[in-house]
Amino acid sequence: MPATLFDKVWQAHTVRILPNGQHQLFVGLHLIHEVTTPQAFDMLRARGLRVAMPERTIGTVDHIVPTRDQRRPFIDVMAEDMLSALERNCREHGIRLLNLDSGHQGIVHVIGPELGLTQPGMTIACGDSHTSTHGAFGAVAFGIGTSQVRDVLASQCLAMDPVKVRRISVTGRLGRGVYAKDVILEIIRRLGVKGGAGFAYEYGGDTIDRMSMDERMTICNMSIEGGARVGYVNPDETTLAYMRGRQFAPQGDAFERATEWWRSVASDRDASYDDVVEIAAGEIQPTVTWGINPGQSVAVDERLPSNADAEALAFMGFAAGQPVKGTRIDVAFVGSCTNARLSDLQEAARIIRGHRVAPHVKALVVPGSQAVREAAEREGLDRVFLDAGFEWRGAGCSMCLAMNPDRLEGREICASSSNRNFKGRQGSPTGRTLLMSPAMVAAAAIAGEVVDVREFVGAEVLVGR
Ligand code: SF4
C-alpha cells in the first residue's frame, strides 16, 4: 500500500495500540532543556524511577541563558538554579548535556540538526512547541508537555493519537526578496492559526524541493503556529548531503546503509492524503504580521484588512486599512530557532553591509548556536553587524520569549525574525511584535521603520529560487 512518510514512521515506531485506542509510540530522540524538565525529573525521583534510555536523551540550554554575559553563576538566580538543576539531573542519569562550555551550545532546534542528532525517519520529542523544526529532515517531531517529558524519560514512549496528513504543495519560483519565512507566514495566513489542528503538514512541491535545509527548517518550525503539531519535508538528496559528516550521523558504511532507510521513508509517489493544498510561489510577497497571532499578516505593500480583528488592532495601536509599511520600530531582533542559522545571518548581513542602524533603534543579532556564531565570525559577519550598530550576542533564545534579560520595554515595537507575536511574548506585557524575514528585519533596522526589502536602497536582495 502506498503510504505517506508520516504513516511509515508512525507505524515503524508504534509499540502497541493501548486499550483507549491511543498508540504507544517509541521516541527515537528526546531533546530536553532547562525549562520544561525540572518538574519531570522530580516526578521521576518521587516514583523511584531512572531515565530509561539516557543514550537517546540529549540535554540543551537555551531559553534562560543570558546572551550578553554568559559567565556562571548567572546574575539571575532563578536562571542559575534552572541550569544547575539540569546539570544535576543530567549527571545523575548519565545524560549528555551540551552545556555552555561544550562548544555545541545553542537553541535546541538549531543544534539537533547541526550535530546530526536529527535524522530522517526518526520520532523526536522535546518539551517545546517548535520541535516540528526537525521535520525538515523527514522526522516525525513534536512538542510535548512536562508530564509527557516525564513519560518519555521513564519509558522512552508516549501515548499519542495519530493525526491526518495534509499535503501543502508550493510550486513555482519565489519572487525577489521572498524567503522561506514569507512562505510559512503565507501558509498560516491562508489556512489559519488553527487550520492544522489534527493534521501533520507535509510540505512539498518544486519550491520546497529547491530549498536548503535551513529554509526547510524555517518552514517546519512554524507548523505549530498554523495549528499542526508535526510538519515535515520528505528526505531527498539535499537532506542526505546535509547529513553527511555530521558528528552524530552514521559514518562510513553505516551512513550508506542509513541512507537506504532514510530514502525509503519518503512518501510514496501515489500516497493519498486527507487534504491537499496548492500554493503558487509567485503569489507570495514579503510578509509582515500586524496583529497578535502569526496568521494576522499582510504583504508589506498591503494595507491592514478592513475587517481586522478589533482586539488585535487595539493592542497594536493600529487602525483597519492603514499600511503596515512605514510603521516606526524601536527594536530589531535577528534570532530564534526560526531564523538564526548561518544563512539567515548571511542574508541579513547582505542587506545591512555599508549601512547604519537608525539612531532610535536598538538592534541585536543572536546566533542560534555557538557553531553558527563561530562560522559567522570566520566570515567576518560579526564585523558587518557591529559596524552597522547591531549588538553581536552569544547563542540562545534571547528575545524570542524573553525568559532571560533580553526583553522589550513598555510599548516598544520590535521587528523580529522569531515565530510568535502573542501579547507579552517578548517580555513586556504591552510590547508589540512584527514578525518578518531576517532580511526584512535588517532593512527595518536601517530605515527605522517597516520597509519593503525589495525597494530598500542598496539592498542586495536574494533572487527567488
Ligand atoms: S527560540 Fe523561541 S521558539 Fe525557539 S526554542 Fe527558543 S523560545 Fe522556543
Short mmCIF file of C-alpha atoms and ligand atoms in Angstrom, two decimals:
data_model
loop_
_atom_site.label_atom_id
_atom_site.label_comp_id
_atom_site.label_asym_id
_atom_site.label_seq_id
_atom_site.Cartn_x
_atom_site.Cartn_y
_atom_site.Cartn_z
CA MET A 1 0.00 0.00 0.00
CA PRO A 2 1.41 3.42 -0.89
CA ALA A 3 1.92 5.43 2.29
CA THR A 4 2.98 8.87 3.48
CA LEU A 5 6.17 9.46 5.42
CA PHE A 6 4.06 10.20 8.46
CA ASP A 7 2.30 6.82 8.28
CA LYS A 8 5.53 4.91 7.64
CA VAL A 9 7.44 6.50 10.51
CA TRP A 10 4.46 6.32 12.85
CA GLN A 11 3.88 2.62 12.16
CA ALA A 12 7.57 1.78 12.47
CA HIS A 13 7.59 3.34 15.96
CA THR A 14 4.26 2.02 17.26
CA VAL A 15 4.91 -0.40 20.10
CA ARG A 16 1.23 -1.35 20.55
CA ILE A 17 -2.28 0.02 20.50
CA LEU A 18 -3.43 0.88 24.01
CA PRO A 19 -6.88 -0.12 25.33
CA ASN A 20 -8.07 3.51 24.97
CA GLY A 21 -7.19 3.47 21.26
CA GLN A 22 -4.06 5.60 21.60
CA HIS A 23 -0.78 4.41 20.16
CA GLN A 24 2.22 3.73 22.35
CA LEU A 25 4.92 5.40 20.29
CA PHE A 26 8.64 4.80 20.72
CA VAL A 27 10.63 8.05 20.77
CA GLY A 28 13.93 7.82 18.92
CA LEU A 29 15.41 11.05 20.23
CA HIS A 30 14.37 13.03 23.30
CA LEU A 31 15.75 16.55 23.46
CA ILE A 32 15.46 18.18 26.87
CA HIS A 33 16.14 21.71 28.04
CA GLU A 34 16.29 23.61 31.30
CA VAL A 35 12.73 24.98 31.42
CA THR A 36 10.40 22.00 30.97
CA THR A 37 12.43 19.34 32.78
CA PRO A 38 12.96 20.14 36.50
CA GLN A 39 9.43 19.02 37.45
CA ALA A 40 9.61 15.99 35.18
CA PHE A 41 12.81 14.78 36.87
CA ASP A 42 11.23 15.45 40.30
CA MET A 43 8.26 13.28 39.34
CA LEU A 44 10.64 10.53 38.26
CA ARG A 45 12.51 10.78 41.54
CA ALA A 46 9.28 10.69 43.56
CA ARG A 47 8.45 7.34 41.93
CA GLY A 48 11.97 5.96 42.29
CA LEU A 49 12.41 5.70 38.50
CA ARG A 50 15.51 6.08 36.35
CA VAL A 51 15.73 7.52 32.84
CA ALA A 52 15.02 4.55 30.57
CA MET A 53 17.36 5.44 27.70
CA PRO A 54 19.85 8.16 28.62
CA GLU A 55 21.71 7.42 25.37
CA ARG A 56 18.66 8.65 23.42
CA THR A 57 18.31 11.77 25.59
CA ILE A 58 20.25 14.98 24.99
CA GLY A 59 20.34 17.98 27.32
CA THR A 60 20.45 21.52 25.91
CA VAL A 61 20.44 25.01 27.43
CA ASP A 62 18.88 27.88 25.56
CA HIS A 63 15.76 29.56 26.95
CA ILE A 64 17.18 31.16 30.09
CA VAL A 65 20.81 31.74 29.17
CA PRO A 66 21.81 35.39 29.02
CA THR A 67 23.27 36.31 25.64
CA ARG A 68 25.44 39.25 26.72
CA ASP A 69 27.39 37.81 29.66
CA GLN A 70 27.27 34.02 29.88
CA ARG A 71 29.67 33.64 32.79
CA ARG A 72 28.50 31.48 35.70
CA PRO A 73 26.88 31.93 38.10
CA PHE A 74 24.28 33.92 36.16
CA ILE A 75 23.16 37.17 37.74
CA ASP A 76 19.56 35.94 37.54
CA VAL A 77 19.32 33.50 40.45
CA MET A 78 16.31 31.68 39.01
CA ALA A 79 18.12 31.09 35.71
CA GLU A 80 21.18 29.84 37.56
CA ASP A 81 19.01 27.47 39.64
CA MET A 82 17.35 26.10 36.50
CA LEU A 83 20.61 25.38 34.75
CA SER A 84 22.13 23.89 37.92
CA ALA A 85 19.10 21.58 38.23
CA LEU A 86 19.53 20.42 34.63
CA GLU A 87 23.24 19.82 35.20
CA ARG A 88 22.46 17.80 38.32
CA ASN A 89 19.74 15.77 36.62
CA CYS A 90 21.87 15.02 33.57
CA ARG A 91 24.78 13.97 35.77
CA GLU A 92 22.60 11.76 37.95
CA HIS A 93 21.03 9.98 34.97
CA GLY A 94 24.05 9.79 32.67
CA ILE A 95 22.63 12.17 30.02
CA ARG A 96 24.92 14.04 27.65
CA LEU A 97 24.49 17.80 28.25
CA LEU A 98 25.51 20.28 25.55
CA ASN A 99 26.34 22.97 28.05
CA LEU A 100 27.81 26.46 27.62
CA ASP A 101 31.37 25.13 27.78
CA SER A 102 30.75 22.31 25.28
CA GLY A 103 31.29 24.34 22.11
CA HIS A 104 27.93 22.91 20.94
CA GLN A 105 25.52 25.01 22.99
CA GLY A 106 22.61 26.69 21.28
CA ILE A 107 18.89 26.63 20.68
CA VAL A 108 17.70 23.03 20.85
CA HIS A 109 16.16 23.18 17.36
CA VAL A 110 19.33 24.59 15.87
CA ILE A 111 21.87 22.25 17.42
CA GLY A 112 19.92 18.99 16.93
CA PRO A 113 20.16 19.23 13.13
CA GLU A 114 23.57 20.91 13.18
CA LEU A 115 25.13 17.97 15.06
CA GLY A 116 23.36 15.29 13.02
CA LEU A 117 21.30 14.16 16.02
CA THR A 118 18.18 14.85 13.97
CA GLN A 119 17.84 12.18 11.29
CA PRO A 120 15.23 11.16 8.72
CA GLY A 121 12.70 8.54 9.77
CA MET A 122 13.08 9.28 13.49
CA THR A 123 10.47 10.14 16.05
CA ILE A 124 11.68 13.15 18.03
CA ALA A 125 10.09 14.72 21.09
CA CYS A 126 11.02 17.81 23.10
CA GLY A 127 9.23 19.93 25.69
CA ASP A 128 8.99 22.84 23.27
CA SER A 129 6.31 23.63 20.68
CA HIS A 130 8.75 24.31 17.86
CA THR A 131 10.10 20.76 17.81
CA SER A 132 8.35 20.48 14.44
CA THR A 133 11.53 22.14 13.09
CA HIS A 134 13.22 18.72 12.95
CA GLY A 135 10.56 17.55 10.50
CA ALA A 136 12.59 19.32 7.81
CA PHE A 137 14.70 16.12 7.74
CA GLY A 138 11.75 13.77 7.31
CA ALA A 139 11.43 13.07 11.03
CA VAL A 140 8.11 12.97 12.87
CA ALA A 141 8.89 15.55 15.53
CA PHE A 142 6.55 17.18 18.01
CA GLY A 143 6.46 19.30 21.13
CA ILE A 144 5.30 17.74 24.40
CA GLY A 145 4.25 18.99 27.85
CA THR A 146 6.03 18.43 31.16
CA SER A 147 4.08 15.29 32.14
CA GLN A 148 4.89 13.80 28.74
CA VAL A 149 8.55 14.70 29.25
CA ARG A 150 8.32 12.59 32.41
CA ASP A 151 6.73 9.73 30.45
CA VAL A 152 9.47 9.77 27.81
CA LEU A 153 12.21 9.98 30.42
CA ALA A 154 10.72 6.99 32.24
CA SER A 155 9.77 4.79 29.29
CA GLN A 156 11.11 6.33 26.04
CA CYS A 157 7.50 6.08 24.87
CA LEU A 158 4.44 8.29 24.60
CA ALA A 159 0.72 7.61 24.36
CA MET A 160 -0.41 9.52 21.27
CA ASP A 161 -3.35 9.82 18.90
CA PRO A 162 -2.39 9.52 15.23
CA VAL A 163 -3.28 12.52 13.07
CA LYS A 164 -4.34 13.05 9.48
CA VAL A 165 -1.91 14.29 6.83
CA ARG A 166 -2.34 17.44 4.74
CA ARG A 167 -0.02 17.88 1.78
CA ILE A 168 0.87 21.53 1.19
CA SER A 169 2.41 21.89 -2.23
CA VAL A 170 4.22 25.12 -3.12
CA THR A 171 5.12 25.39 -6.77
CA GLY A 172 6.91 27.87 -8.99
CA ARG A 173 9.61 30.48 -8.44
CA LEU A 174 9.66 32.72 -5.39
CA GLY A 175 9.96 36.39 -6.22
CA ARG A 176 12.95 38.55 -5.42
CA GLY A 177 13.23 39.24 -1.69
CA VAL A 178 10.75 36.48 -0.77
CA TYR A 179 12.06 33.96 1.72
CA ALA A 180 11.05 30.73 3.45
CA LYS A 181 9.69 32.86 6.31
CA ASP A 182 7.30 34.56 3.90
CA VAL A 183 6.18 31.18 2.59
CA ILE A 184 5.23 29.86 6.01
CA LEU A 185 3.60 33.14 7.06
CA GLU A 186 1.51 32.97 3.89
CA ILE A 187 0.56 29.33 4.58
CA ILE A 188 -0.57 30.26 8.09
CA ARG A 189 -2.45 33.31 6.80
CA ARG A 190 -4.36 31.18 4.27
CA LEU A 191 -5.08 28.13 6.43
CA GLY A 192 -5.44 29.91 9.79
CA VAL A 193 -3.69 29.50 13.11
CA LYS A 194 -5.95 26.57 13.99
CA GLY A 195 -6.26 25.18 10.47
CA GLY A 196 -3.68 22.46 11.10
CA ALA A 197 -5.27 21.06 14.28
CA GLY A 198 -5.47 17.28 13.92
CA PHE A 199 -3.10 17.29 10.92
CA ALA A 200 0.55 16.73 10.19
CA TYR A 201 1.66 19.10 7.43
CA GLU A 202 3.71 17.58 4.62
CA TYR A 203 5.43 20.38 2.69
CA GLY A 204 6.35 19.62 -0.90
CA GLY A 205 6.32 20.95 -4.44
CA ASP A 206 9.24 22.18 -6.51
CA THR A 207 9.66 25.39 -4.47
CA ILE A 208 10.27 23.37 -1.30
CA ASP A 209 12.39 20.85 -3.23
CA ARG A 210 14.77 23.67 -4.23
CA MET A 211 15.08 24.95 -0.66
CA SER A 212 18.16 24.40 1.50
CA MET A 213 17.82 22.54 4.79
CA ASP A 214 17.95 25.87 6.66
CA GLU A 215 14.98 27.11 4.67
CA ARG A 216 13.03 23.89 5.18
CA MET A 217 13.67 24.19 8.91
CA THR A 218 12.18 27.70 8.89
CA ILE A 219 9.05 26.35 7.22
CA CYS A 220 8.65 23.31 9.50
CA ASN A 221 9.46 25.38 12.59
CA MET A 222 6.27 27.40 12.32
CA SER A 223 3.92 24.46 11.61
CA ILE A 224 2.70 24.70 15.18
CA GLU A 225 1.77 28.36 14.57
CA GLY A 226 -0.66 27.03 11.98
CA GLY A 227 -2.04 24.51 14.49
CA ALA A 228 -0.14 21.47 13.16
CA ARG A 229 1.96 19.78 15.83
CA VAL A 230 4.02 17.99 13.15
CA GLY A 231 5.37 19.42 9.90
CA TYR A 232 7.81 17.65 7.60
CA VAL A 233 9.56 17.57 4.25
CA ASN A 234 10.40 14.26 2.57
CA PRO A 235 14.13 13.45 2.72
CA ASP A 236 15.95 13.86 -0.59
CA GLU A 237 19.47 14.43 -1.90
CA THR A 238 19.60 17.86 -0.19
CA THR A 239 18.85 16.16 3.13
CA LEU A 240 21.46 13.46 2.64
CA ALA A 241 24.12 15.95 1.59
CA TYR A 242 23.44 17.95 4.77
CA MET A 243 23.66 14.83 6.97
CA ARG A 244 26.95 13.54 5.60
CA GLY A 245 29.83 14.01 8.05
CA ARG A 246 27.75 15.48 10.89
CA GLN A 247 29.13 14.50 14.28
CA PHE A 248 26.26 12.23 15.41
CA ALA A 249 25.25 11.00 11.94
CA PRO A 250 26.29 7.47 10.97
CA GLN A 251 29.75 7.41 9.42
CA GLY A 252 31.31 5.42 6.53
CA ASP A 253 29.41 2.26 5.52
CA ALA A 254 26.87 2.88 8.24
CA PHE A 255 25.98 6.15 6.53
CA GLU A 256 25.39 4.41 3.20
CA ARG A 257 23.19 1.82 4.93
CA ALA A 258 21.28 4.55 6.74
CA THR A 259 20.57 6.41 3.50
CA GLU A 260 18.64 3.36 2.23
CA TRP A 261 16.31 3.56 5.21
CA TRP A 262 16.11 7.35 5.02
CA ARG A 263 15.14 7.27 1.34
CA SER A 264 12.57 4.55 1.98
CA VAL A 265 10.59 6.61 4.48
CA ALA A 266 9.74 9.36 1.98
CA SER A 267 6.07 9.44 1.00
CA ASP A 268 5.30 7.17 -1.94
CA ARG A 269 4.53 8.98 -5.17
CA ASP A 270 0.96 7.69 -5.19
CA ALA A 271 0.31 8.07 -1.46
CA SER A 272 -3.08 9.53 -0.67
CA TYR A 273 -3.63 12.45 1.67
CA ASP A 274 -6.52 13.54 3.87
CA ASP A 275 -6.25 17.01 2.35
CA VAL A 276 -4.18 18.76 -0.32
CA VAL A 277 -3.48 22.48 -0.57
CA GLU A 278 -1.70 24.09 -3.52
CA ILE A 279 0.03 27.46 -3.32
CA ALA A 280 1.67 29.32 -6.18
CA ALA A 281 5.04 30.66 -5.03
CA GLY A 282 4.69 33.65 -7.36
CA GLU A 283 1.75 34.92 -5.31
CA ILE A 284 3.81 35.17 -2.12
CA GLN A 285 5.20 38.59 -1.17
CA PRO A 286 7.49 39.77 1.63
CA THR A 287 5.12 39.42 4.57
CA VAL A 288 4.72 41.20 7.92
CA THR A 289 2.41 40.38 10.82
CA TRP A 290 0.34 43.26 12.12
CA GLY A 291 -1.59 41.50 14.91
CA ILE A 292 -1.29 39.22 17.92
CA ASN A 293 -1.05 35.85 16.22
CA PRO A 294 1.12 34.73 13.29
CA GLY A 295 -1.90 34.40 10.99
CA GLN A 296 -2.60 38.12 11.19
CA SER A 297 -0.27 39.24 8.44
CA VAL A 298 -0.22 41.19 5.18
CA ALA A 299 2.14 41.58 2.28
CA VAL A 300 4.42 44.50 3.10
CA ASP A 301 2.83 46.70 0.44
CA GLU A 302 -0.73 45.85 1.51
CA ARG A 303 -2.96 47.64 3.97
CA LEU A 304 -4.36 46.04 7.13
CA PRO A 305 -7.68 44.30 6.38
CA SER A 306 -10.78 46.50 6.64
CA ASN A 307 -12.34 43.85 8.90
CA ALA A 308 -9.22 43.34 11.03
CA ASP A 309 -9.76 41.88 14.49
CA ALA A 310 -10.64 44.68 16.95
CA GLU A 311 -8.69 43.21 19.89
CA ALA A 312 -5.53 42.90 17.80
CA LEU A 313 -5.88 46.44 16.43
CA ALA A 314 -6.42 47.89 19.91
CA PHE A 315 -3.39 46.05 21.33
CA MET A 316 -1.15 47.02 18.45
CA GLY A 317 -2.43 50.61 18.28
CA PHE A 318 -3.21 50.19 14.56
CA ALA A 319 -6.27 51.10 12.51
CA ALA A 320 -8.03 48.92 9.96
CA GLY A 321 -6.95 49.82 6.43
CA GLN A 322 -3.68 51.50 7.39
CA PRO A 323 -0.46 50.47 5.60
CA VAL A 324 1.98 48.34 7.55
CA LYS A 325 4.86 49.87 5.61
CA GLY A 326 6.18 52.92 7.43
CA THR A 327 5.45 51.58 10.93
CA ARG A 328 8.18 53.01 13.15
CA ILE A 329 10.10 50.35 15.09
CA ASP A 330 12.08 50.57 18.33
CA VAL A 331 13.89 47.22 18.31
CA ALA A 332 15.18 44.89 15.58
CA PHE A 333 15.83 41.25 16.53
CA VAL A 334 17.54 38.73 14.28
CA GLY A 335 17.42 35.45 16.17
CA SER A 336 15.36 32.42 17.33
CA CYS A 337 15.03 28.82 16.16
CA THR A 338 13.12 30.05 13.13
CA ASN A 339 15.78 32.31 11.68
CA ALA A 340 19.15 32.33 13.46
CA ARG A 341 21.10 29.91 11.30
CA LEU A 342 24.16 30.90 9.32
CA SER A 343 22.22 31.52 6.09
CA ASP A 344 19.81 33.84 7.96
CA LEU A 345 22.71 35.87 9.29
CA GLN A 346 24.34 35.94 5.86
CA GLU A 347 21.13 37.26 4.31
CA ALA A 348 20.66 39.94 6.97
CA ALA A 349 24.32 40.97 6.56
CA ARG A 350 23.86 41.36 2.78
CA ILE A 351 21.18 43.94 3.49
CA ILE A 352 22.99 45.97 6.12
CA ARG A 353 26.50 45.96 4.69
CA GLY A 354 27.62 49.57 4.42
CA HIS A 355 24.60 50.97 6.31
CA ARG A 356 23.98 52.16 9.86
CA VAL A 357 21.16 51.21 12.21
CA ALA A 358 18.71 54.12 12.63
CA PRO A 359 19.64 56.13 15.75
CA HIS A 360 16.38 55.38 17.58
CA VAL A 361 16.58 51.59 17.01
CA LYS A 362 18.17 49.02 19.32
CA ALA A 363 19.28 46.16 17.07
CA LEU A 364 20.62 42.77 18.06
CA VAL A 365 21.77 39.63 16.32
CA VAL A 366 21.65 36.46 18.38
CA PRO A 367 23.13 33.41 16.59
CA GLY A 368 21.20 30.18 17.06
CA SER A 369 24.22 28.27 18.32
CA GLN A 370 27.86 28.62 19.25
CA ALA A 371 28.71 26.89 15.96
CA VAL A 372 26.65 29.41 13.97
CA ARG A 373 28.34 32.26 15.82
CA GLU A 374 31.81 30.87 15.12
CA ALA A 375 31.04 30.22 11.45
CA ALA A 376 29.67 33.76 11.09
CA GLU A 377 32.77 35.19 12.73
CA ARG A 378 35.01 33.22 10.38
CA GLU A 379 33.21 35.02 7.52
CA GLY A 380 33.52 38.39 9.24
CA LEU A 381 29.76 38.80 9.63
CA ASP A 382 30.17 39.94 13.24
CA ARG A 383 32.14 42.95 11.95
CA VAL A 384 29.42 43.75 9.41
CA PHE A 385 26.79 43.77 12.13
CA LEU A 386 28.91 45.60 14.69
CA ASP A 387 29.99 48.26 12.17
CA ALA A 388 26.33 48.87 11.35
CA GLY A 389 25.45 49.33 15.03
CA PHE A 390 23.97 45.91 15.82
CA GLU A 391 24.83 44.14 19.06
CA TRP A 392 26.52 40.76 18.47
CA ARG A 393 25.48 38.30 21.14
CA GLY A 394 26.08 34.79 22.46
CA ALA A 395 23.77 31.96 21.41
CA GLY A 396 20.34 31.48 22.99
CA CYS A 397 16.61 32.04 22.62
CA SER A 398 17.05 35.65 23.69
CA MET A 399 14.19 37.96 22.79
CA CYS A 400 12.08 35.26 21.17
CA LEU A 401 10.37 34.75 24.50
CA ALA A 402 12.37 36.83 26.97
CA MET A 403 12.92 34.27 29.74
CA ASN A 404 16.32 35.97 30.01
CA PRO A 405 17.50 39.59 30.23
CA ASP A 406 16.68 40.35 26.55
CA ARG A 407 13.24 41.94 26.68
CA LEU A 408 11.11 44.66 25.18
CA GLU A 409 10.20 47.58 27.40
CA GLY A 410 6.80 49.23 27.63
CA ARG A 411 5.01 49.66 24.30
CA GLU A 412 8.10 49.12 22.16
CA ILE A 413 7.60 47.72 18.67
CA CYS A 414 10.02 45.01 17.57
CA ALA A 415 10.73 43.88 14.02
CA SER A 416 11.52 40.25 14.77
CA SER A 417 12.65 37.17 12.88
CA SER A 418 11.11 34.93 15.57
CA ASN A 419 7.90 32.93 15.37
CA ARG A 420 5.35 34.28 17.85
CA ASN A 421 3.76 37.70 18.17
CA PHE A 422 1.46 36.86 21.08
CA LYS A 423 0.75 39.60 23.63
CA GLY A 424 3.69 39.84 26.05
CA ARG A 425 5.77 37.24 24.19
CA GLN A 426 8.88 39.42 24.09
CA GLY A 427 8.89 40.27 27.77
CA SER A 428 6.83 43.43 28.10
CA PRO A 429 3.08 42.87 28.66
CA THR A 430 2.40 45.74 26.27
CA GLY A 431 5.32 45.18 23.87
CA ARG A 432 4.46 44.66 20.21
CA THR A 433 5.99 42.20 17.75
CA LEU A 434 6.04 42.34 13.95
CA LEU A 435 7.18 39.02 12.51
CA MET A 436 9.11 39.05 9.23
CA SER A 437 12.13 37.54 7.48
CA PRO A 438 15.66 38.34 8.72
CA ALA A 439 16.26 40.39 5.56
CA MET A 440 13.18 42.49 6.31
CA VAL A 441 14.30 42.91 9.94
CA ALA A 442 17.69 44.10 8.73
CA ALA A 443 16.13 46.62 6.35
CA ALA A 444 13.75 47.85 9.08
CA ALA A 445 16.69 48.31 11.47
CA ILE A 446 18.44 50.58 8.99
CA ALA A 447 15.35 52.51 7.92
CA GLY A 448 13.94 52.74 11.45
CA GLU A 449 10.57 51.61 10.14
CA VAL A 450 8.99 48.76 8.22
CA VAL A 451 10.15 48.91 4.61
CA ASP A 452 9.82 46.68 1.58
CA VAL A 453 13.20 44.97 1.38
CA ARG A 454 12.89 44.91 -2.42
CA GLU A 455 12.86 48.70 -2.53
CA PHE A 456 15.48 49.20 0.14
CA VAL A 457 18.22 51.36 -1.31
CA GLY A 458 21.43 49.47 -1.87
CA ALA A 459 19.94 46.17 -0.75
CA GLU A 460 21.25 43.10 -2.47
CA VAL A 461 18.11 41.05 -2.24
CA LEU A 462 18.05 37.36 -2.82
CA VAL A 463 16.68 36.45 -6.21
CA GLY A 464 13.97 33.90 -5.65
CA ARG A 465 14.70 30.25 -6.30
S1 SF4 B 1 13.93 30.38 20.05
FE1 SF4 B 1 11.88 30.77 20.81
S2 SF4 B 1 10.53 29.27 19.89
FE2 SF4 B 1 12.65 28.58 19.59
S3 SF4 B 1 13.05 27.19 21.29
FE3 SF4 B 1 13.71 29.21 21.94
S4 SF4 B 1 11.93 30.14 22.93
FE4 SF4 B 1 11.19 28.34 21.80
#
